[in-house]
mmCIF file of C-alpha atoms in Angstrom:
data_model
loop_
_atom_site.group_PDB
_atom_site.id
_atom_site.type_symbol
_atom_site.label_atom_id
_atom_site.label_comp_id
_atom_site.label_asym_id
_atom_site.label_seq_id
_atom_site.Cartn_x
_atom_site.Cartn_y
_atom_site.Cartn_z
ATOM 1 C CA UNK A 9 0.000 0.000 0.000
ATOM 2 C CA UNK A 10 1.253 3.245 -0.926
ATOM 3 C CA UNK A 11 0.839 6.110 1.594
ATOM 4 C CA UNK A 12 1.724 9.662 0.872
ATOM 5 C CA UNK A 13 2.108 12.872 3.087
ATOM 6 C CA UNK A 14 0.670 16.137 2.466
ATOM 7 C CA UNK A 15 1.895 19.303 4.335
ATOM 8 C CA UNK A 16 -0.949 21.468 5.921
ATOM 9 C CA UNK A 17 -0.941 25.041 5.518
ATOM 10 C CA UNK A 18 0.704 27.704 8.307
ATOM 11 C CA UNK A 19 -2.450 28.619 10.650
ATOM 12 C CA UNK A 20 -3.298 32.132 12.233
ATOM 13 C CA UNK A 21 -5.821 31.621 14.186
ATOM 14 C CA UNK A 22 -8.303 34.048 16.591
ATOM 15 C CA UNK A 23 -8.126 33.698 20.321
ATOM 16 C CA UNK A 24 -11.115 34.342 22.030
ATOM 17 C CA UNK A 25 -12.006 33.867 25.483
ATOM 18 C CA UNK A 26 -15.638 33.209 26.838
ATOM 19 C CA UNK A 27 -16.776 34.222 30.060
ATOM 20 C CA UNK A 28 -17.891 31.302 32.177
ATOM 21 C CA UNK A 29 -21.490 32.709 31.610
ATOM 22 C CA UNK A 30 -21.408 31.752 28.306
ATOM 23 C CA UNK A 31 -20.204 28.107 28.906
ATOM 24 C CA UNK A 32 -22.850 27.480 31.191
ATOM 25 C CA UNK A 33 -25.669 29.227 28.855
ATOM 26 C CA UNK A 34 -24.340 27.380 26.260
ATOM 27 C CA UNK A 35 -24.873 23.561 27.843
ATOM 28 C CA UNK A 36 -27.723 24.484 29.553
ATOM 29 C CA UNK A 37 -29.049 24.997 26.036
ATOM 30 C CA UNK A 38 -27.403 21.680 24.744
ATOM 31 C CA UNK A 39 -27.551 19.512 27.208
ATOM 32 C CA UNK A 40 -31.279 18.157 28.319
ATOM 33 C CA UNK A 41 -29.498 16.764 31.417
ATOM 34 C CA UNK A 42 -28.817 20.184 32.804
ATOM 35 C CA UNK A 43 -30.812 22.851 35.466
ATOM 36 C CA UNK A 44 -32.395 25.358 33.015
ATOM 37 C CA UNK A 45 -32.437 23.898 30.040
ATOM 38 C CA UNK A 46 -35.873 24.563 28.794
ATOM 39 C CA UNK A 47 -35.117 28.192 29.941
ATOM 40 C CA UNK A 48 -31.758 28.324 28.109
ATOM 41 C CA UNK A 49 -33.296 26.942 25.195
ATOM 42 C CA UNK A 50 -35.563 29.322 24.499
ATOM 43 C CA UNK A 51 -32.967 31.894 23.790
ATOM 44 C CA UNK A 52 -32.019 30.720 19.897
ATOM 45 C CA UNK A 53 -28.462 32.935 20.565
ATOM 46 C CA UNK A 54 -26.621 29.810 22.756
ATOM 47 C CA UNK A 55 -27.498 27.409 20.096
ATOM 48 C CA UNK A 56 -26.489 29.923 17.384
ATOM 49 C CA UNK A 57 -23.377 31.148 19.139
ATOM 50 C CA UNK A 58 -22.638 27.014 19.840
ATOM 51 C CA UNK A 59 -22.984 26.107 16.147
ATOM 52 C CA UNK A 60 -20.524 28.724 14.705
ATOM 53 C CA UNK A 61 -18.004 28.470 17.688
ATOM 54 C CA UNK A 62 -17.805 24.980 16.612
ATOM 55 C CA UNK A 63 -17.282 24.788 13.335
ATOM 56 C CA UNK A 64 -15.067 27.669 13.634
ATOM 57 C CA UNK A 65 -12.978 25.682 15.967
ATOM 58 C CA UNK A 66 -13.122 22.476 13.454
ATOM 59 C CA UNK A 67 -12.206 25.161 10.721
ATOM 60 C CA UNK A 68 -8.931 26.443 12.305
ATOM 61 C CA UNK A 69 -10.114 29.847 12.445
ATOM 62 C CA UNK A 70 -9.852 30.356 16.177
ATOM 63 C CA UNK A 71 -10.034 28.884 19.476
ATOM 64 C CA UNK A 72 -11.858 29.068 22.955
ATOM 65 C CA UNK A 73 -8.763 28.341 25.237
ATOM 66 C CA UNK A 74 -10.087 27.079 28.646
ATOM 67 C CA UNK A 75 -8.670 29.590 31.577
ATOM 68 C CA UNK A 76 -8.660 29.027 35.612
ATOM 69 C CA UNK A 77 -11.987 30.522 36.050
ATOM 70 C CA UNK A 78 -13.302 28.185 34.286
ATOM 71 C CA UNK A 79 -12.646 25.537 36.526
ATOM 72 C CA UNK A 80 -13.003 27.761 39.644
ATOM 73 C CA UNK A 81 -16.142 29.040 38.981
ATOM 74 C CA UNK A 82 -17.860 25.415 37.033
ATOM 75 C CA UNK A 83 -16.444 23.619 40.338
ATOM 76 C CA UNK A 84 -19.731 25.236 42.309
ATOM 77 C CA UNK A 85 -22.182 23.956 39.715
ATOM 78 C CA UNK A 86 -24.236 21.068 40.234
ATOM 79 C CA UNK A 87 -23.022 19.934 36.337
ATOM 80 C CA UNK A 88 -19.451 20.561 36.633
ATOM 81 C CA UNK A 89 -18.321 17.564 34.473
ATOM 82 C CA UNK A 90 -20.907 18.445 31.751
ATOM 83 C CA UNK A 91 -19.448 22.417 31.995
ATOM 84 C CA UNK A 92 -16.079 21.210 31.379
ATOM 85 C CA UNK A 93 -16.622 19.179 28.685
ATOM 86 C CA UNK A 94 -18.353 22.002 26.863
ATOM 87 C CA UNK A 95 -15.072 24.294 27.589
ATOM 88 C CA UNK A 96 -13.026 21.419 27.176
ATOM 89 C CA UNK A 97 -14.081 20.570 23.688
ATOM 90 C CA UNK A 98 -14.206 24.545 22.195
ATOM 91 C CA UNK A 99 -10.702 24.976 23.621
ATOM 92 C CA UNK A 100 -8.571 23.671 20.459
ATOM 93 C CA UNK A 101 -6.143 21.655 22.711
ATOM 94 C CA UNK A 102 -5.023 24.629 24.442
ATOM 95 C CA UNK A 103 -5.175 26.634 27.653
ATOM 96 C CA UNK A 104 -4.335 30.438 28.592
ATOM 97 C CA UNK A 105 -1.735 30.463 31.414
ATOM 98 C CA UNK A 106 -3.120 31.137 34.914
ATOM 99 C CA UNK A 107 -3.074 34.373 36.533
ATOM 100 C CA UNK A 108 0.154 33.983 38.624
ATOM 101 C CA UNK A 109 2.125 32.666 35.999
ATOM 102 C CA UNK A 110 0.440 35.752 33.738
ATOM 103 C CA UNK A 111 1.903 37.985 36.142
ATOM 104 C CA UNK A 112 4.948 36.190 36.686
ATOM 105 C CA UNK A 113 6.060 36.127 33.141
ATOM 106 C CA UNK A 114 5.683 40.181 33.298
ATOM 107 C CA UNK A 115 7.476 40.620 36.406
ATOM 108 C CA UNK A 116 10.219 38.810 34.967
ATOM 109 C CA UNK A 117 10.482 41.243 32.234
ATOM 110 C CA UNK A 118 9.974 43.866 34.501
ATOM 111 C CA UNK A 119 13.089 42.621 36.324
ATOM 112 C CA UNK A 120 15.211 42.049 33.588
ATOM 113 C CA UNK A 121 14.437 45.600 31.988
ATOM 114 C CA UNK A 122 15.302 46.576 36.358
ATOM 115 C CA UNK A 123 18.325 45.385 36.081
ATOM 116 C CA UNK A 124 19.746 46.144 32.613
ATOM 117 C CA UNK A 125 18.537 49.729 33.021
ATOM 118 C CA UNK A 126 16.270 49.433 30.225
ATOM 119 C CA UNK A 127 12.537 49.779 29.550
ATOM 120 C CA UNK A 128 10.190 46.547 29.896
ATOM 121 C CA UNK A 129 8.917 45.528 26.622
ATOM 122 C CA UNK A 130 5.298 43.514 27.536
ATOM 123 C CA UNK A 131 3.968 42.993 24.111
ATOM 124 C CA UNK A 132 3.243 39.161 24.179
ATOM 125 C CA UNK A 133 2.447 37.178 21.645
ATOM 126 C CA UNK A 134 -0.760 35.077 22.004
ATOM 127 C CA UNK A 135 1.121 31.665 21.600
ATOM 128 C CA UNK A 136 2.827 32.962 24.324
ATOM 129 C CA UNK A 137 0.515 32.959 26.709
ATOM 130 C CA UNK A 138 -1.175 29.629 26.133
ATOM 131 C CA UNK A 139 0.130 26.034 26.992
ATOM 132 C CA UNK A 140 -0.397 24.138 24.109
ATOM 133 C CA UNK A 141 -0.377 24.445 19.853
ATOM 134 C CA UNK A 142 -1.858 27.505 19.058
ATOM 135 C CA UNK A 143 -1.526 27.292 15.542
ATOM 136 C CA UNK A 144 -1.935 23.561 15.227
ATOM 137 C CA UNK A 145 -4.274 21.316 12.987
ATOM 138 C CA UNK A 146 -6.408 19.947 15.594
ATOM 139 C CA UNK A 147 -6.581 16.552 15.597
ATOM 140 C CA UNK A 148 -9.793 14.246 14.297
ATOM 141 C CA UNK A 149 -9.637 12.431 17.586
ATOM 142 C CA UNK A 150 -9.317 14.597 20.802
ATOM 143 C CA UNK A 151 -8.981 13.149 24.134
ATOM 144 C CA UNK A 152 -10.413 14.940 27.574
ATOM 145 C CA UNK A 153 -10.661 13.923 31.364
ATOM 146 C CA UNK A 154 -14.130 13.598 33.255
ATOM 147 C CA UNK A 155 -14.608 16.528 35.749
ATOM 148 C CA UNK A 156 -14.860 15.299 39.087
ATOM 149 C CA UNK A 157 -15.330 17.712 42.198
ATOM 150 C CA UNK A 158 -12.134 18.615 44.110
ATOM 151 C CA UNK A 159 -12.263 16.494 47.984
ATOM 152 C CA UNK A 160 -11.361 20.360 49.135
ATOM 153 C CA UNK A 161 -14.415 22.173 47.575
ATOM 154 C CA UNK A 162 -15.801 23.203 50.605
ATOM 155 C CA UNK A 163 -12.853 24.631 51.817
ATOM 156 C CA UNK A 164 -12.537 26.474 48.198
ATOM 157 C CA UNK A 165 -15.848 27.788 49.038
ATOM 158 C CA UNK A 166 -15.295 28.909 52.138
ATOM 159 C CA UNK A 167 -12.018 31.194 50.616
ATOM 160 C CA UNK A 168 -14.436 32.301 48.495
ATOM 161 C CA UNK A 169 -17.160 33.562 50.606
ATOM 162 C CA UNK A 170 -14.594 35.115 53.092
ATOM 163 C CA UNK A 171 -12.671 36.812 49.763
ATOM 164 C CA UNK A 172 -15.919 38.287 49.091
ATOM 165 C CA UNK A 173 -16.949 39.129 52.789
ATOM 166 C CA UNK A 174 -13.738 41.302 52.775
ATOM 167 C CA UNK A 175 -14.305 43.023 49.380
ATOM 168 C CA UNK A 176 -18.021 43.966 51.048
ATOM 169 C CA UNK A 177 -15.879 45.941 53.625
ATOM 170 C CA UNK A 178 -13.687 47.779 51.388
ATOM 171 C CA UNK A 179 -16.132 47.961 49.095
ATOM 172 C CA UNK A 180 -17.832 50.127 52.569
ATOM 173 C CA UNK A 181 -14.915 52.059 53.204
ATOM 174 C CA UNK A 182 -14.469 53.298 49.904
ATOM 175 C CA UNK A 183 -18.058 54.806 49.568
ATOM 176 C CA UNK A 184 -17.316 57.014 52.766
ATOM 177 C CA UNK A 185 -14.043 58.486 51.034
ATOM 178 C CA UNK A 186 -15.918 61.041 48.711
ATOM 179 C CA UNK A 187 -13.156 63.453 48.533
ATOM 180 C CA UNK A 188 -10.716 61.040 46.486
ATOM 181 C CA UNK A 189 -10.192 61.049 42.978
ATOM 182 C CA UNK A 190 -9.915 57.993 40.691
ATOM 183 C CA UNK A 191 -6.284 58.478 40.331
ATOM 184 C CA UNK A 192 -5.578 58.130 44.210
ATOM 185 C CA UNK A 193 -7.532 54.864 44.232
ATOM 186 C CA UNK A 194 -5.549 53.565 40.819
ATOM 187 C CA UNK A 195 -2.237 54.296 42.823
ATOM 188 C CA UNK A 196 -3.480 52.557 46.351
ATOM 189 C CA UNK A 197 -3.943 49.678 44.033
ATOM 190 C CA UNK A 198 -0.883 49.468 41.864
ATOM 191 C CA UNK A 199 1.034 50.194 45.501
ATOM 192 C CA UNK A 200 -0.898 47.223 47.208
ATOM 193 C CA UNK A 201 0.384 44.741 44.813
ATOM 194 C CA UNK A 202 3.843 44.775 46.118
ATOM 195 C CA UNK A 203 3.105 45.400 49.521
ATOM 196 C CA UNK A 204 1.128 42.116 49.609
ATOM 197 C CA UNK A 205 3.832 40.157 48.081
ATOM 198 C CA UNK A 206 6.277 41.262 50.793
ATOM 199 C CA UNK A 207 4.371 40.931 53.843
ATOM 200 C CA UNK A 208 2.965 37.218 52.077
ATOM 201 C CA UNK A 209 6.628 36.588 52.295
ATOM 202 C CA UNK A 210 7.853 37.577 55.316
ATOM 203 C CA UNK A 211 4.723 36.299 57.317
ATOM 204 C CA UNK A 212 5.545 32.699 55.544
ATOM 205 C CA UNK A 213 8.948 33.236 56.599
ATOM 206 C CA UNK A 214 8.218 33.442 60.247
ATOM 207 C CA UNK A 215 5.918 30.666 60.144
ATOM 208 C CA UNK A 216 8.140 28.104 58.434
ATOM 209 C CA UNK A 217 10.851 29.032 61.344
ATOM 210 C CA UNK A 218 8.292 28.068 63.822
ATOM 211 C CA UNK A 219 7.423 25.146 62.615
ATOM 212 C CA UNK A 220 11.265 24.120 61.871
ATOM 213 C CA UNK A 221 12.159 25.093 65.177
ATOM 214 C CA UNK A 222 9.381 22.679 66.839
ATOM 215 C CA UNK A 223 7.271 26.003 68.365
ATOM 216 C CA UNK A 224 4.394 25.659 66.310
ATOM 217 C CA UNK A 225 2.657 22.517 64.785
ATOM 218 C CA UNK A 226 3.321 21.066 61.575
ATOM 219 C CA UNK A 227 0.491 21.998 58.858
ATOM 220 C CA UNK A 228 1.109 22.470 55.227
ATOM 221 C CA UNK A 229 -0.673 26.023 55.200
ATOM 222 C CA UNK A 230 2.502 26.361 57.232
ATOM 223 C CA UNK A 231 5.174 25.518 55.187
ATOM 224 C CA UNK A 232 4.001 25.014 51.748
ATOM 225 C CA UNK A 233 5.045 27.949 50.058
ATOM 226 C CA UNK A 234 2.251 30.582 48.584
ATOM 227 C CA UNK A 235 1.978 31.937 45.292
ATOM 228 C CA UNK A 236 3.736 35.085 46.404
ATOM 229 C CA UNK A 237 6.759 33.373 47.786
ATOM 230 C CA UNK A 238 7.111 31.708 44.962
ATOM 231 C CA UNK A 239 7.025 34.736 42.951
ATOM 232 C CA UNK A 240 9.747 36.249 44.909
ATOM 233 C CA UNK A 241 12.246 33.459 44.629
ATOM 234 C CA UNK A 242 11.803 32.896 41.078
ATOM 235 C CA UNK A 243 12.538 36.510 40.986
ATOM 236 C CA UNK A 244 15.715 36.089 42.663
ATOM 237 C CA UNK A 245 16.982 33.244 41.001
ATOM 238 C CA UNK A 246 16.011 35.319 37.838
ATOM 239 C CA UNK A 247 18.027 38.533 38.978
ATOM 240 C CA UNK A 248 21.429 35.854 40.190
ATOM 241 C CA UNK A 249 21.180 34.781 36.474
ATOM 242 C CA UNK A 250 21.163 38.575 35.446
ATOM 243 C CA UNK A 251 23.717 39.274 37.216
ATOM 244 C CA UNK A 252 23.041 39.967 41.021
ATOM 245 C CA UNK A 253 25.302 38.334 43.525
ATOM 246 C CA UNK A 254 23.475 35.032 44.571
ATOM 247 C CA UNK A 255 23.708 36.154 48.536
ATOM 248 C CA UNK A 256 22.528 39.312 47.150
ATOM 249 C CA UNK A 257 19.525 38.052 45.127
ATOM 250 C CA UNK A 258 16.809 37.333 47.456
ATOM 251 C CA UNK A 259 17.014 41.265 49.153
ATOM 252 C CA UNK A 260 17.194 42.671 45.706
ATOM 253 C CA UNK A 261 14.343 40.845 44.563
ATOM 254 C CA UNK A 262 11.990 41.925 47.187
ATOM 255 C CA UNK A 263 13.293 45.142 46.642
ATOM 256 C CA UNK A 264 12.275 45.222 42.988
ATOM 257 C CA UNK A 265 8.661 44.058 44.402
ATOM 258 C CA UNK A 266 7.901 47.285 46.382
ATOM 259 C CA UNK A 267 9.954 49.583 43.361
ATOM 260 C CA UNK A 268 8.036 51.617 40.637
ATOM 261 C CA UNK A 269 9.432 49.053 38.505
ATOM 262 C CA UNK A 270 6.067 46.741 38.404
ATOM 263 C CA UNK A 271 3.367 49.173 38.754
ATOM 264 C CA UNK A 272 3.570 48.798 34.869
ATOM 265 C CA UNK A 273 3.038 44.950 34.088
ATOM 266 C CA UNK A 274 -0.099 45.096 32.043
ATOM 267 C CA UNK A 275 -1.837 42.677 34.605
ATOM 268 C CA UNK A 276 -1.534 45.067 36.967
ATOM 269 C CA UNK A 277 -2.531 48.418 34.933
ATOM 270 C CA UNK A 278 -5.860 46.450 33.988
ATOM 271 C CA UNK A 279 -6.371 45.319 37.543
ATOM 272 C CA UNK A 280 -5.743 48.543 39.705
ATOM 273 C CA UNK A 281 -7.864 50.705 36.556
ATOM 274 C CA UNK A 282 -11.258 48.162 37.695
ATOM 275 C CA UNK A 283 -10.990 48.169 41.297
ATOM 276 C CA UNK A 284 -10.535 51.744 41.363
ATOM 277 C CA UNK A 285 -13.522 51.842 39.383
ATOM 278 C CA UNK A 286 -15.437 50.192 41.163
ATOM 279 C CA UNK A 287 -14.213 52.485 43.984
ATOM 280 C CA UNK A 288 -15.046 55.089 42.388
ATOM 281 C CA UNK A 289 -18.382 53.979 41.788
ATOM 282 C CA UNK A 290 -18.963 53.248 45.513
ATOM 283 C CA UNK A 291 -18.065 56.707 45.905
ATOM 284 C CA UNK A 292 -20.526 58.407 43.602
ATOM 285 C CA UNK A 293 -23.326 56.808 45.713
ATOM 286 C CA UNK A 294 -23.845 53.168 44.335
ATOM 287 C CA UNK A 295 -25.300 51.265 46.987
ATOM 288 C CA UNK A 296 -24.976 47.653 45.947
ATOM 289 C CA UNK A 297 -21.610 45.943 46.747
ATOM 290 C CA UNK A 298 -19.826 43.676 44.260
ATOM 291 C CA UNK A 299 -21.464 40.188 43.836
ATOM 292 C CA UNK A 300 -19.191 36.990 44.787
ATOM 293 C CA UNK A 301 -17.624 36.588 41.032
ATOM 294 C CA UNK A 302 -16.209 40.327 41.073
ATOM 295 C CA UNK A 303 -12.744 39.037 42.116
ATOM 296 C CA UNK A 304 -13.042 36.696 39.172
ATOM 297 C CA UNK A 305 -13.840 38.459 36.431
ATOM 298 C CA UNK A 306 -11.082 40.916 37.298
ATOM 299 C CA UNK A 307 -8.408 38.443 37.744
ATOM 300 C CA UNK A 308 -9.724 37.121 34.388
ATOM 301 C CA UNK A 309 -10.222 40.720 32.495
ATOM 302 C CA UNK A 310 -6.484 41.420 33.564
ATOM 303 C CA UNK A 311 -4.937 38.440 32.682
ATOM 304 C CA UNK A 312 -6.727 37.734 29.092
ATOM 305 C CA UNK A 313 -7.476 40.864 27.770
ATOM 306 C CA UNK A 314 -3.753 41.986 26.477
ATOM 307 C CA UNK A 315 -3.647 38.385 24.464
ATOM 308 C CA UNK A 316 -7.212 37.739 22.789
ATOM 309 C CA UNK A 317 -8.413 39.038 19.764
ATOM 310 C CA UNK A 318 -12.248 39.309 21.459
ATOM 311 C CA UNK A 319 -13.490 38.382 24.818
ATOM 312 C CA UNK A 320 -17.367 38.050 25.842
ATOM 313 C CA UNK A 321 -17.849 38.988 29.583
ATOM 314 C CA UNK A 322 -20.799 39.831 31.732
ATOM 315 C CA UNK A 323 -22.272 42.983 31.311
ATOM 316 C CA UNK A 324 -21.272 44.712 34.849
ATOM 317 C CA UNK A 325 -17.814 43.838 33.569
ATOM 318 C CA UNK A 326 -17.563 45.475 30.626
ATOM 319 C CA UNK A 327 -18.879 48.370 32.253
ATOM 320 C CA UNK A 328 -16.281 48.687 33.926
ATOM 321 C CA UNK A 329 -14.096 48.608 31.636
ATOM 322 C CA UNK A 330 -16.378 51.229 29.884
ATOM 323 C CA UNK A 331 -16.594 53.403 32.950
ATOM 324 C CA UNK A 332 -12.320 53.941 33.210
ATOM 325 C CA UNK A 333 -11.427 57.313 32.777
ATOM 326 C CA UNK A 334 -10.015 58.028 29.303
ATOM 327 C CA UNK A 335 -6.194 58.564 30.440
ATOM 328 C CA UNK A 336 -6.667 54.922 32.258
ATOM 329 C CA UNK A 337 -8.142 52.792 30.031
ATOM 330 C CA UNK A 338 -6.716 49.427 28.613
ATOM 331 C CA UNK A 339 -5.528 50.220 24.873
ATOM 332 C CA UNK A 340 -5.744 46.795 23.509
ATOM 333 C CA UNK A 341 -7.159 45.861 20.040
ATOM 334 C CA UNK A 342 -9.069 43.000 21.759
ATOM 335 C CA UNK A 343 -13.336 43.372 20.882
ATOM 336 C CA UNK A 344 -15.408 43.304 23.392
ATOM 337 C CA UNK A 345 -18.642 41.941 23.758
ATOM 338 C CA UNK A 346 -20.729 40.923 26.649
ATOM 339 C CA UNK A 347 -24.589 39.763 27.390
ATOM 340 C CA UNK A 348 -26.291 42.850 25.949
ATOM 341 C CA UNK A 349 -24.684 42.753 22.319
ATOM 342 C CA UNK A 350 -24.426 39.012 21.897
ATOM 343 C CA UNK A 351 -26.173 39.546 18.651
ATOM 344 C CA UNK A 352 -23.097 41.238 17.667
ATOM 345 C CA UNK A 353 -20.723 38.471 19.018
ATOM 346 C CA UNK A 354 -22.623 36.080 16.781
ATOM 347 C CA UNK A 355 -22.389 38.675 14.085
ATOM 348 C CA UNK A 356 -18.823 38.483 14.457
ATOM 349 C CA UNK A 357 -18.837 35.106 14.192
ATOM 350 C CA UNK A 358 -20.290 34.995 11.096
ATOM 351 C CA UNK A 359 -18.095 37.538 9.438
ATOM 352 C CA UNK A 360 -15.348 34.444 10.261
ATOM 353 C CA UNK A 361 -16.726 32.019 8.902
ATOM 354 C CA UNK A 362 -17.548 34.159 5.458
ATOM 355 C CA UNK A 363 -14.280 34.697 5.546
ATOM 356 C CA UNK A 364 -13.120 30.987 4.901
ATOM 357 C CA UNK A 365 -11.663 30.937 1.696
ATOM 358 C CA UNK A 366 -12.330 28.059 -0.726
ATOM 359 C CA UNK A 367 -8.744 26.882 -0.802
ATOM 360 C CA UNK A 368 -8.743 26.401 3.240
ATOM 361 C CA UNK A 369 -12.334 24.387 2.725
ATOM 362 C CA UNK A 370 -10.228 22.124 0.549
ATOM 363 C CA UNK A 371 -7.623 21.318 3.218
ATOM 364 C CA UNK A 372 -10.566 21.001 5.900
ATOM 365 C CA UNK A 373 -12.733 18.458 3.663
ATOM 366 C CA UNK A 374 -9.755 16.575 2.836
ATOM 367 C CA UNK A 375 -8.301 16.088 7.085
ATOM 368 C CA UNK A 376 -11.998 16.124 8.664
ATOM 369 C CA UNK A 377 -14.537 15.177 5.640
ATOM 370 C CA UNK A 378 -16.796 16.855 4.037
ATOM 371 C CA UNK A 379 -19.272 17.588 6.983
ATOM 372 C CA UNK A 380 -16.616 19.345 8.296
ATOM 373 C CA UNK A 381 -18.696 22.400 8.713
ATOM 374 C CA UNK A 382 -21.780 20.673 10.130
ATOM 375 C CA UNK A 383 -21.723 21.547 14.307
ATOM 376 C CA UNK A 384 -22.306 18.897 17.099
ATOM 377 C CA UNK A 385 -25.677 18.873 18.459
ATOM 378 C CA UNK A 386 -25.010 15.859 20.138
ATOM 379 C CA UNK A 387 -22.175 16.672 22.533
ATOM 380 C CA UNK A 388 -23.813 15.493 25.468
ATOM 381 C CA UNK A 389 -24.971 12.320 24.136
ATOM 382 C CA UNK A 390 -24.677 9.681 26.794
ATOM 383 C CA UNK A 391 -23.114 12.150 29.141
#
């Protein structure tokens, strides 16, 4: 038998990230199986938006990339496994990188450019920023794990409701502090980030000598390290291999942390620009305090919106984003949609797939047949 090899074409494709609103609208609406289907249903846009998002996917043209919120925020649902499959299966095989490592990745070039006397250059490409082949032919057969619900979930919940109990208060404070302006809150939050990392660190510090010393009780909370720490010696060992003295390295890195020198990573421009927003806000007389997924959807808004070519978020969210002053707000090419103009997301969608052109249909009817373009209505078939 004679077999013969055919190279593919070079890929480009769009990365676009879908609030975890959408996921669960979207199985809701596929999946018969799931709390408010019949509800979800009877909007035609999750069905509509599902179709094209999947054969766009099948026809190289972009990818959903599955991000931590995803999992965070399915984990609470009574269908997790059936949310991650959904997110799962529209991700193309690949995954945007977590918000630590996200903000790691800038404070490393914020570092180097530290050191070397230089300024930080941040523009990331999108492959970047994702584990996995951005530009790859997907494969016919694709391979996922079951979602099963973490042992620790309700201690995950428990973070979560005291996370949010503690935004409620600040959240308090800032609507009595009418005389501020939105640039005093921006800077409180840009000159938080580092403050946090340090005392994280030095707090750790002190425990782990307890505990190696015998004076307190062994616990992992205790000694395994948190994100922050881990931050800061990466950081070090980054600045030794720059240059710095290693017995030097560890002091200089936290004193990079509370510099000027990281009040630019993008993460943190996005980040500081919606809380003071939403500070802001509080002072201007809003009553209502952020809901439980605030911290979520600004970790997530920070971390994705520098890389994607669109995002769909909720609509409070892009409000926000809306609502930053002019001389504040994010300047990235990314589109943004959200629940009032999903028309317009599906719009968009369509514009993508007219855009297919009749050489690329070749390639795809050749590797995946010639219902390529015909979506999956039967995803959740014996689910």
């Amino acid at each position: 038998m004679k077999v013969g090899f055919e190279s593919l074409p070079e890929l480009n494709k769009k990365v676009v990230y879908l609030d975890q609103f959408v996921i669960s609208n979207m199985t809701k609406a596929l999946n018969p199986q799931a709390p408010g289907h019949e509800k979800a249903r009877q909007n035609p846009n999750w069905i509509e938006m599902y179709k094209l998002l999947d054969v766009l996917v099948r026809g190289q043209v972009l990818v959903c990339p599955h991000f931590e919120n995803h999992r965070t925020e399915s984990m609470y649902s009574r269908f997790y496994p059936a949310l991650k499959w959904l997110y799962d299966y529209l991700s193309g095989g690949v995954e945007l990188l977590g918000s630590e490592q996200t903000k790691r990745n800038q404070l490393a070039e914020a570092a180097r450019a530290w050191v070397e006397r230089r300024e930080p250059a941040f523009d990331t490409p999108a492959n970047r920023s994702l584990h996995g082949s951005l530009n790859a032919w997907i494969d016919r057969l694709r391979i996922t794990t079951k979602g099963q619900y973490p042992d620790d979930i309700d201690d995950l919940r428990k973070v979560r409701e005291q996370g949010h109990s503690n935004l409620i208060k600040i959240f308090e404070r800032w609507q009595t502090e009418k005389n501020r302006r939105f640039e005093d809150w921006h800077e409180e939050e840009r000159r938080e980030f580092g403050k946090a990392y340090i005392g994280i660190y030095h707090d750790w510090v002190r425990s782990y000598v307890r505990v190696s010393l015998g004076h307190d009780p062994f616990s992992l909370q205790a000694t395994w390290p948190p994100e922050a720490v881990t931050t800061i010696n990466l950081l070090a060992d980054l600045l030794n291999r720059h240059g710095v003295p290693e017995q030097e390295s560890l002091s200089r890195a936290i004193e990079f942390i509370g510099s000027d020198a990281p009040l630019e990573i993008p993460y943190l421009r996005i980040s500081a620009a919606l809380w003071a927003t939403i500070a802001m806000k509080a002072a201007l007389g809003q009553k209502t305090p952020p809901n439980q997924g605030t911290f979520a959807d600004v970790n997530a808004v920070a971390t994705v919106l520098p890389v994607c070519d669109a995002i769909v978020i909720d609509d409070k969210c892009a409000a926000l984003l809306r609502d930053i002053p002019k001389k504040y707000r994010p300047n990235y090419p990314a589109r943004v949609f959200s629940t009032q103009n999903i028309p317009k997301f599906i719009e968009y969608l369509r514009q993508l797939k007219d855009s297919i052109s009749e050489s690329h249909i070749q390639q795809l009817r050749k590797v995946y047949g010639d219902n390529w373009d015909q979506p999956n209505l039967k995803l959740f078939t014996n689910q």
